[in-house]
């Protein structure tokens, strides 16, 4: 009998172990109390946090185009939903995302700059950047010429590229949430929501190739973990035994 036998494909399991191992190895190597390098802050890829989700379900089933639904309708409705959910998730920590705490829109080693309508690059704080993103998305998804809701109204030729643009910006917001505000999200006990939202979003954009993988690669370590099924717990022992290090985190399923 192998009570801990992992049903995931070997490649995925290996990748998870590597990703987790990398983080654990890194977190052990700072005896002198010096400020750790940026990568060490990736609390969000630690198993005790990634295992927390509000929904354990095959997300792929949720995102594939249902038969008899128009592709553009499907993209429009999902994009609008993700915009609303990511906006809401950000709003839960927005009081901690200020011009002082987040002087730039950072995620991992990346700084995002805002390009205005004329293509001019502007440096801005993270809350300003998120505000630009949300205002733009709001404007686009409520524009009847771009996201038509009335029967018989056609989608414009630019529809797909605008959906891609929205998704790219929303990804920046999610990446910033993990990178800069994961601790606050955990303190609010909302990391299960964030993990589920993130995994759903990534599975969706992958299904329809909506974001260049070069853009999302900074979060690949997390994406690989969250977009794989959770390891099956040991079969029917009375209560799940948390590891000593994770006892103050309650799984919310
Ligand atoms: Zn911030």
GROMACS .gro file of C-alpha atoms and ligand atoms in nm:
model
  254
    1UNK     CA    1   0.000   0.000   0.000
    2UNK     CA    2   0.113   0.350  -0.076
    3UNK     CA    3  -0.108   0.581   0.124
    4UNK     CA    4   0.075   0.889   0.000
    5UNK     CA    5   0.091   0.780  -0.357
    6UNK     CA    6   0.056   1.085  -0.570
    7UNK     CA    7  -0.175   1.047  -0.868
    8UNK     CA    8  -0.037   1.344  -1.059
    9UNK     CA    9   0.168   1.292  -1.372
   10UNK     CA   10   0.536   1.246  -1.277
   11UNK     CA   11   0.652   1.556  -1.461
   12UNK     CA   12   0.418   1.785  -1.274
   13UNK     CA   13   0.501   1.632  -0.938
   14UNK     CA   14   0.868   1.672  -1.012
   15UNK     CA   15   0.821   2.032  -1.106
   16UNK     CA   16   0.633   2.103  -0.786
   17UNK     CA   17   0.901   1.936  -0.577
   18UNK     CA   18   1.169   2.132  -0.755
   19UNK     CA   19   0.986   2.458  -0.715
   20UNK     CA   20   0.920   2.396  -0.347
   21UNK     CA   21   1.271   2.264  -0.289
   22UNK     CA   22   1.418   2.574  -0.442
   23UNK     CA   23   1.230   2.796  -0.204
   24UNK     CA   24   1.313   2.586   0.101
   25UNK     CA   25   1.682   2.572   0.013
   26UNK     CA   26   1.695   2.942  -0.034
   27UNK     CA   27   1.519   3.019   0.290
   28UNK     CA   28   1.781   2.826   0.490
   29UNK     CA   29   2.082   3.015   0.373
   30UNK     CA   30   2.081   3.341   0.564
   31UNK     CA   31   2.268   3.301   0.891
   32UNK     CA   32   2.385   3.660   0.916
   33UNK     CA   33   2.048   3.831   0.926
   34UNK     CA   34   2.123   4.025   0.612
   35UNK     CA   35   1.833   4.141   0.403
   36UNK     CA   36   1.741   3.841   0.190
   37UNK     CA   37   1.745   3.865  -0.188
   38UNK     CA   38   1.414   3.937  -0.351
   39UNK     CA   39   1.339   3.576  -0.442
   40UNK     CA   40   1.334   3.470  -0.081
   41UNK     CA   41   1.017   3.665  -0.021
   42UNK     CA   42   0.815   3.416  -0.218
   43UNK     CA   43   0.608   3.297   0.074
   44UNK     CA   44   0.327   3.245  -0.176
   45UNK     CA   45   0.487   2.938  -0.332
   46UNK     CA   46   0.521   2.758   0.001
   47UNK     CA   47   0.298   2.451   0.023
   48UNK     CA   48   0.127   2.560   0.341
   49UNK     CA   49  -0.015   2.853   0.146
   50UNK     CA   50  -0.060   2.706  -0.200
   51UNK     CA   51  -0.271   2.422  -0.063
   52UNK     CA   52  -0.534   2.671   0.051
   53UNK     CA   53  -0.803   2.712  -0.215
   54UNK     CA   54  -1.173   2.778  -0.204
   55UNK     CA   55  -1.244   2.542  -0.487
   56UNK     CA   56  -1.086   2.213  -0.574
   57UNK     CA   57  -1.210   2.143  -0.920
   58UNK     CA   58  -1.074   2.080  -1.263
   59UNK     CA   59  -1.051   2.441  -1.375
   60UNK     CA   60  -0.991   2.338  -1.733
   61UNK     CA   61  -1.351   2.221  -1.746
   62UNK     CA   62  -1.462   2.567  -1.637
   63UNK     CA   63  -1.277   2.752  -1.909
   64UNK     CA   64  -1.319   2.550  -2.228
   65UNK     CA   65  -1.556   2.701  -2.477
   66UNK     CA   66  -1.897   2.538  -2.424
   67UNK     CA   67  -2.056   2.400  -2.736
   68UNK     CA   68  -2.294   2.640  -2.907
   69UNK     CA   69  -2.151   2.945  -2.736
   70UNK     CA   70  -1.986   3.204  -2.956
   71UNK     CA   71  -1.614   3.238  -2.886
   72UNK     CA   72  -1.626   3.617  -2.856
   73UNK     CA   73  -1.925   3.602  -2.622
   74UNK     CA   74  -1.735   3.357  -2.406
   75UNK     CA   75  -1.420   3.572  -2.401
   76UNK     CA   76  -1.624   3.883  -2.326
   77UNK     CA   77  -1.814   3.731  -2.037
   78UNK     CA   78  -1.509   3.570  -1.878
   79UNK     CA   79  -1.293   3.879  -1.920
   80UNK     CA   80  -1.559   4.096  -1.758
   81UNK     CA   81  -1.589   3.852  -1.469
   82UNK     CA   82  -1.215   3.839  -1.413
   83UNK     CA   83  -1.196   4.216  -1.421
   84UNK     CA   84  -1.463   4.238  -1.150
   85UNK     CA   85  -1.310   3.965  -0.933
   86UNK     CA   86  -0.954   4.093  -0.956
   87UNK     CA   87  -1.072   4.446  -0.885
   88UNK     CA   88  -1.252   4.314  -0.578
   89UNK     CA   89  -0.954   4.109  -0.462
   90UNK     CA   90  -0.727   4.412  -0.496
   91UNK     CA   91  -0.974   4.628  -0.306
   92UNK     CA   92  -0.932   4.404   0.000
   93UNK     CA   93  -0.570   4.516   0.041
   94UNK     CA   94  -0.583   4.853  -0.134
   95UNK     CA   95  -0.538   5.041   0.192
   96UNK     CA   96  -0.193   4.878   0.221
   97UNK     CA   97  -0.095   4.960  -0.136
   98UNK     CA   98   0.003   5.324  -0.117
   99UNK     CA   99   0.245   5.559  -0.284
  100UNK     CA  100   0.480   5.503   0.010
  101UNK     CA  101   0.463   5.125   0.042
  102UNK     CA  102   0.462   5.059  -0.331
  103UNK     CA  103   0.648   5.335  -0.506
  104UNK     CA  104   0.656   5.131  -0.826
  105UNK     CA  105   0.437   4.862  -0.975
  106UNK     CA  106   0.657   4.566  -0.893
  107UNK     CA  107   0.622   4.191  -0.926
  108UNK     CA  108   0.926   3.969  -0.870
  109UNK     CA  109   1.214   4.150  -1.038
  110UNK     CA  110   0.987   4.332  -1.281
  111UNK     CA  111   0.877   4.693  -1.270
  112UNK     CA  112   0.578   4.777  -1.485
  113UNK     CA  113   0.556   5.119  -1.642
  114UNK     CA  114   0.235   5.267  -1.765
  115UNK     CA  115   0.209   5.371  -2.128
  116UNK     CA  116  -0.044   5.644  -2.186
  117UNK     CA  117  -0.277   5.667  -2.484
  118UNK     CA  118  -0.004   5.824  -2.695
  119UNK     CA  119   0.237   5.547  -2.602
  120UNK     CA  120   0.438   5.764  -2.366
  121UNK     CA  121   0.606   5.569  -2.087
  122UNK     CA  122   0.525   5.695  -1.740
  123UNK     CA  123   0.667   5.590  -1.409
  124UNK     CA  124   0.396   5.564  -1.150
  125UNK     CA  125   0.328   5.414  -0.810
  126UNK     CA  126   0.153   5.080  -0.783
  127UNK     CA  127  -0.180   5.227  -0.670
  128UNK     CA  128  -0.169   5.471  -0.963
  129UNK     CA  129  -0.089   5.188  -1.202
  130UNK     CA  130  -0.372   4.972  -1.068
  131UNK     CA  131  -0.603   5.269  -1.096
  132UNK     CA  132  -0.503   5.317  -1.462
  133UNK     CA  133  -0.561   4.947  -1.525
  134UNK     CA  134  -0.899   4.935  -1.359
  135UNK     CA  135  -1.021   5.256  -1.523
  136UNK     CA  136  -0.916   5.135  -1.865
  137UNK     CA  137  -1.075   4.792  -1.815
  138UNK     CA  138  -1.394   4.948  -1.684
  139UNK     CA  139  -1.409   5.176  -1.986
  140UNK     CA  140  -1.354   4.890  -2.230
  141UNK     CA  141  -1.586   4.628  -2.084
  142UNK     CA  142  -1.871   4.877  -2.058
  143UNK     CA  143  -1.825   5.011  -2.410
  144UNK     CA  144  -2.114   4.879  -2.616
  145UNK     CA  145  -1.906   4.913  -2.933
  146UNK     CA  146  -1.635   4.682  -2.795
  147UNK     CA  147  -1.821   4.451  -2.558
  148UNK     CA  148  -2.166   4.452  -2.719
  149UNK     CA  149  -2.446   4.309  -2.513
  150UNK     CA  150  -2.740   4.378  -2.744
  151UNK     CA  151  -2.864   4.106  -2.972
  152UNK     CA  152  -2.726   4.117  -3.322
  153UNK     CA  153  -2.451   4.362  -3.242
  154UNK     CA  154  -2.114   4.251  -3.382
  155UNK     CA  155  -1.782   4.244  -3.201
  156UNK     CA  156  -1.525   4.483  -3.352
  157UNK     CA  157  -1.215   4.356  -3.532
  158UNK     CA  158  -1.003   4.489  -3.249
  159UNK     CA  159  -1.192   4.278  -2.993
  160UNK     CA  160  -0.935   4.004  -2.947
  161UNK     CA  161  -0.642   4.239  -2.911
  162UNK     CA  162  -0.833   4.443  -2.654
  163UNK     CA  163  -0.918   4.130  -2.456
  164UNK     CA  164  -0.549   4.040  -2.462
  165UNK     CA  165  -0.460   4.386  -2.341
  166UNK     CA  166  -0.706   4.363  -2.051
  167UNK     CA  167  -0.580   4.020  -1.952
  168UNK     CA  168  -0.219   4.135  -1.959
  169UNK     CA  169  -0.296   4.425  -1.727
  170UNK     CA  170  -0.503   4.212  -1.494
  171UNK     CA  171  -0.213   3.969  -1.473
  172UNK     CA  172   0.012   4.255  -1.358
  173UNK     CA  173  -0.233   4.328  -1.077
  174UNK     CA  174  -0.244   3.963  -0.968
  175UNK     CA  175   0.136   3.939  -0.979
  176UNK     CA  176   0.164   4.253  -0.766
  177UNK     CA  177  -0.087   4.113  -0.516
  178UNK     CA  178   0.129   3.805  -0.466
  179UNK     CA  179   0.457   3.986  -0.471
  180UNK     CA  180   0.378   4.282  -0.250
  181UNK     CA  181   0.061   4.200  -0.059
  182UNK     CA  182   0.057   3.829   0.009
  183UNK     CA  183   0.115   3.872   0.384
  184UNK     CA  184  -0.181   4.107   0.414
  185UNK     CA  185  -0.394   3.875   0.207
  186UNK     CA  186  -0.304   3.587   0.441
  187UNK     CA  187  -0.378   3.806   0.743
  188UNK     CA  188  -0.724   3.869   0.599
  189UNK     CA  189  -0.760   3.495   0.535
  190UNK     CA  190  -0.823   3.565   0.167
  191UNK     CA  191  -0.532   3.371   0.016
  192UNK     CA  192  -0.762   3.080  -0.069
  193UNK     CA  193  -0.966   3.318  -0.281
  194UNK     CA  194  -0.657   3.467  -0.437
  195UNK     CA  195  -0.512   3.124  -0.519
  196UNK     CA  196  -0.834   3.004  -0.677
  197UNK     CA  197  -0.885   3.325  -0.872
  198UNK     CA  198  -0.526   3.319  -0.994
  199UNK     CA  199  -0.539   2.954  -1.103
  200UNK     CA  200  -0.872   3.005  -1.281
  201UNK     CA  201  -0.737   3.312  -1.460
  202UNK     CA  202  -0.414   3.141  -1.571
  203UNK     CA  203  -0.596   2.832  -1.698
  204UNK     CA  204  -0.832   3.062  -1.890
  205UNK     CA  205  -0.562   3.276  -2.055
  206UNK     CA  206  -0.364   2.966  -2.147
  207UNK     CA  207  -0.666   2.801  -2.304
  208UNK     CA  208  -0.716   3.094  -2.542
  209UNK     CA  209  -0.352   3.215  -2.568
  210UNK     CA  210  -0.443   3.556  -2.434
  211UNK     CA  211  -0.111   3.648  -2.273
  212UNK     CA  212   0.238   3.601  -2.410
  213UNK     CA  213   0.413   3.337  -2.194
  214UNK     CA  214   0.710   3.576  -2.174
  215UNK     CA  215   0.482   3.802  -1.974
  216UNK     CA  216   0.358   3.535  -1.732
  217UNK     CA  217   0.689   3.350  -1.685
  218UNK     CA  218   0.779   3.556  -1.378
  219UNK     CA  219   0.503   3.370  -1.195
  220UNK     CA  220   0.556   3.028  -1.353
  221UNK     CA  221   0.670   2.872  -1.027
  222UNK     CA  222   0.338   2.958  -0.864
  223UNK     CA  223   0.132   2.882  -1.175
  224UNK     CA  224   0.273   2.530  -1.199
  225UNK     CA  225   0.182   2.458  -0.840
  226UNK     CA  226  -0.163   2.615  -0.841
  227UNK     CA  227  -0.270   2.484  -1.181
  228UNK     CA  228  -0.194   2.126  -1.079
  229UNK     CA  229  -0.438   1.928  -0.869
  230UNK     CA  230  -0.374   1.930  -0.496
  231UNK     CA  231  -0.184   1.627  -0.370
  232UNK     CA  232  -0.437   1.375  -0.242
  233UNK     CA  233  -0.438   1.367   0.137
  234UNK     CA  234  -0.361   1.038   0.311
  235UNK     CA  235  -0.680   0.828   0.294
  236UNK     CA  236  -0.934   0.859   0.575
  237UNK     CA  237  -0.725   0.903   0.884
  238UNK     CA  238  -0.930   1.078   1.150
  239UNK     CA  239  -0.804   1.434   1.110
  240UNK     CA  240  -0.549   1.584   0.876
  241UNK     CA  241  -0.227   1.622   1.073
  242UNK     CA  242  -0.076   1.958   1.004
  243UNK     CA  243   0.299   1.980   1.007
  244UNK     CA  244   0.427   2.163   1.315
  245UNK     CA  245   0.524   2.462   1.109
  246UNK     CA  246   0.179   2.508   0.963
  247UNK     CA  247  -0.037   2.460   1.271
  248UNK     CA  248  -0.156   2.816   1.293
  249UNK     CA  249  -0.298   2.808   0.942
  250UNK     CA  250  -0.635   2.652   0.907
  251UNK     CA  251  -0.738   2.507   0.578
  252UNK     CA  252  -1.061   2.667   0.483
  253UNK     CA  253  -1.217   2.396   0.277
  254LIG    ZN1  254   0.109   4.752  -0.370
   0.00000   0.00000   0.00000
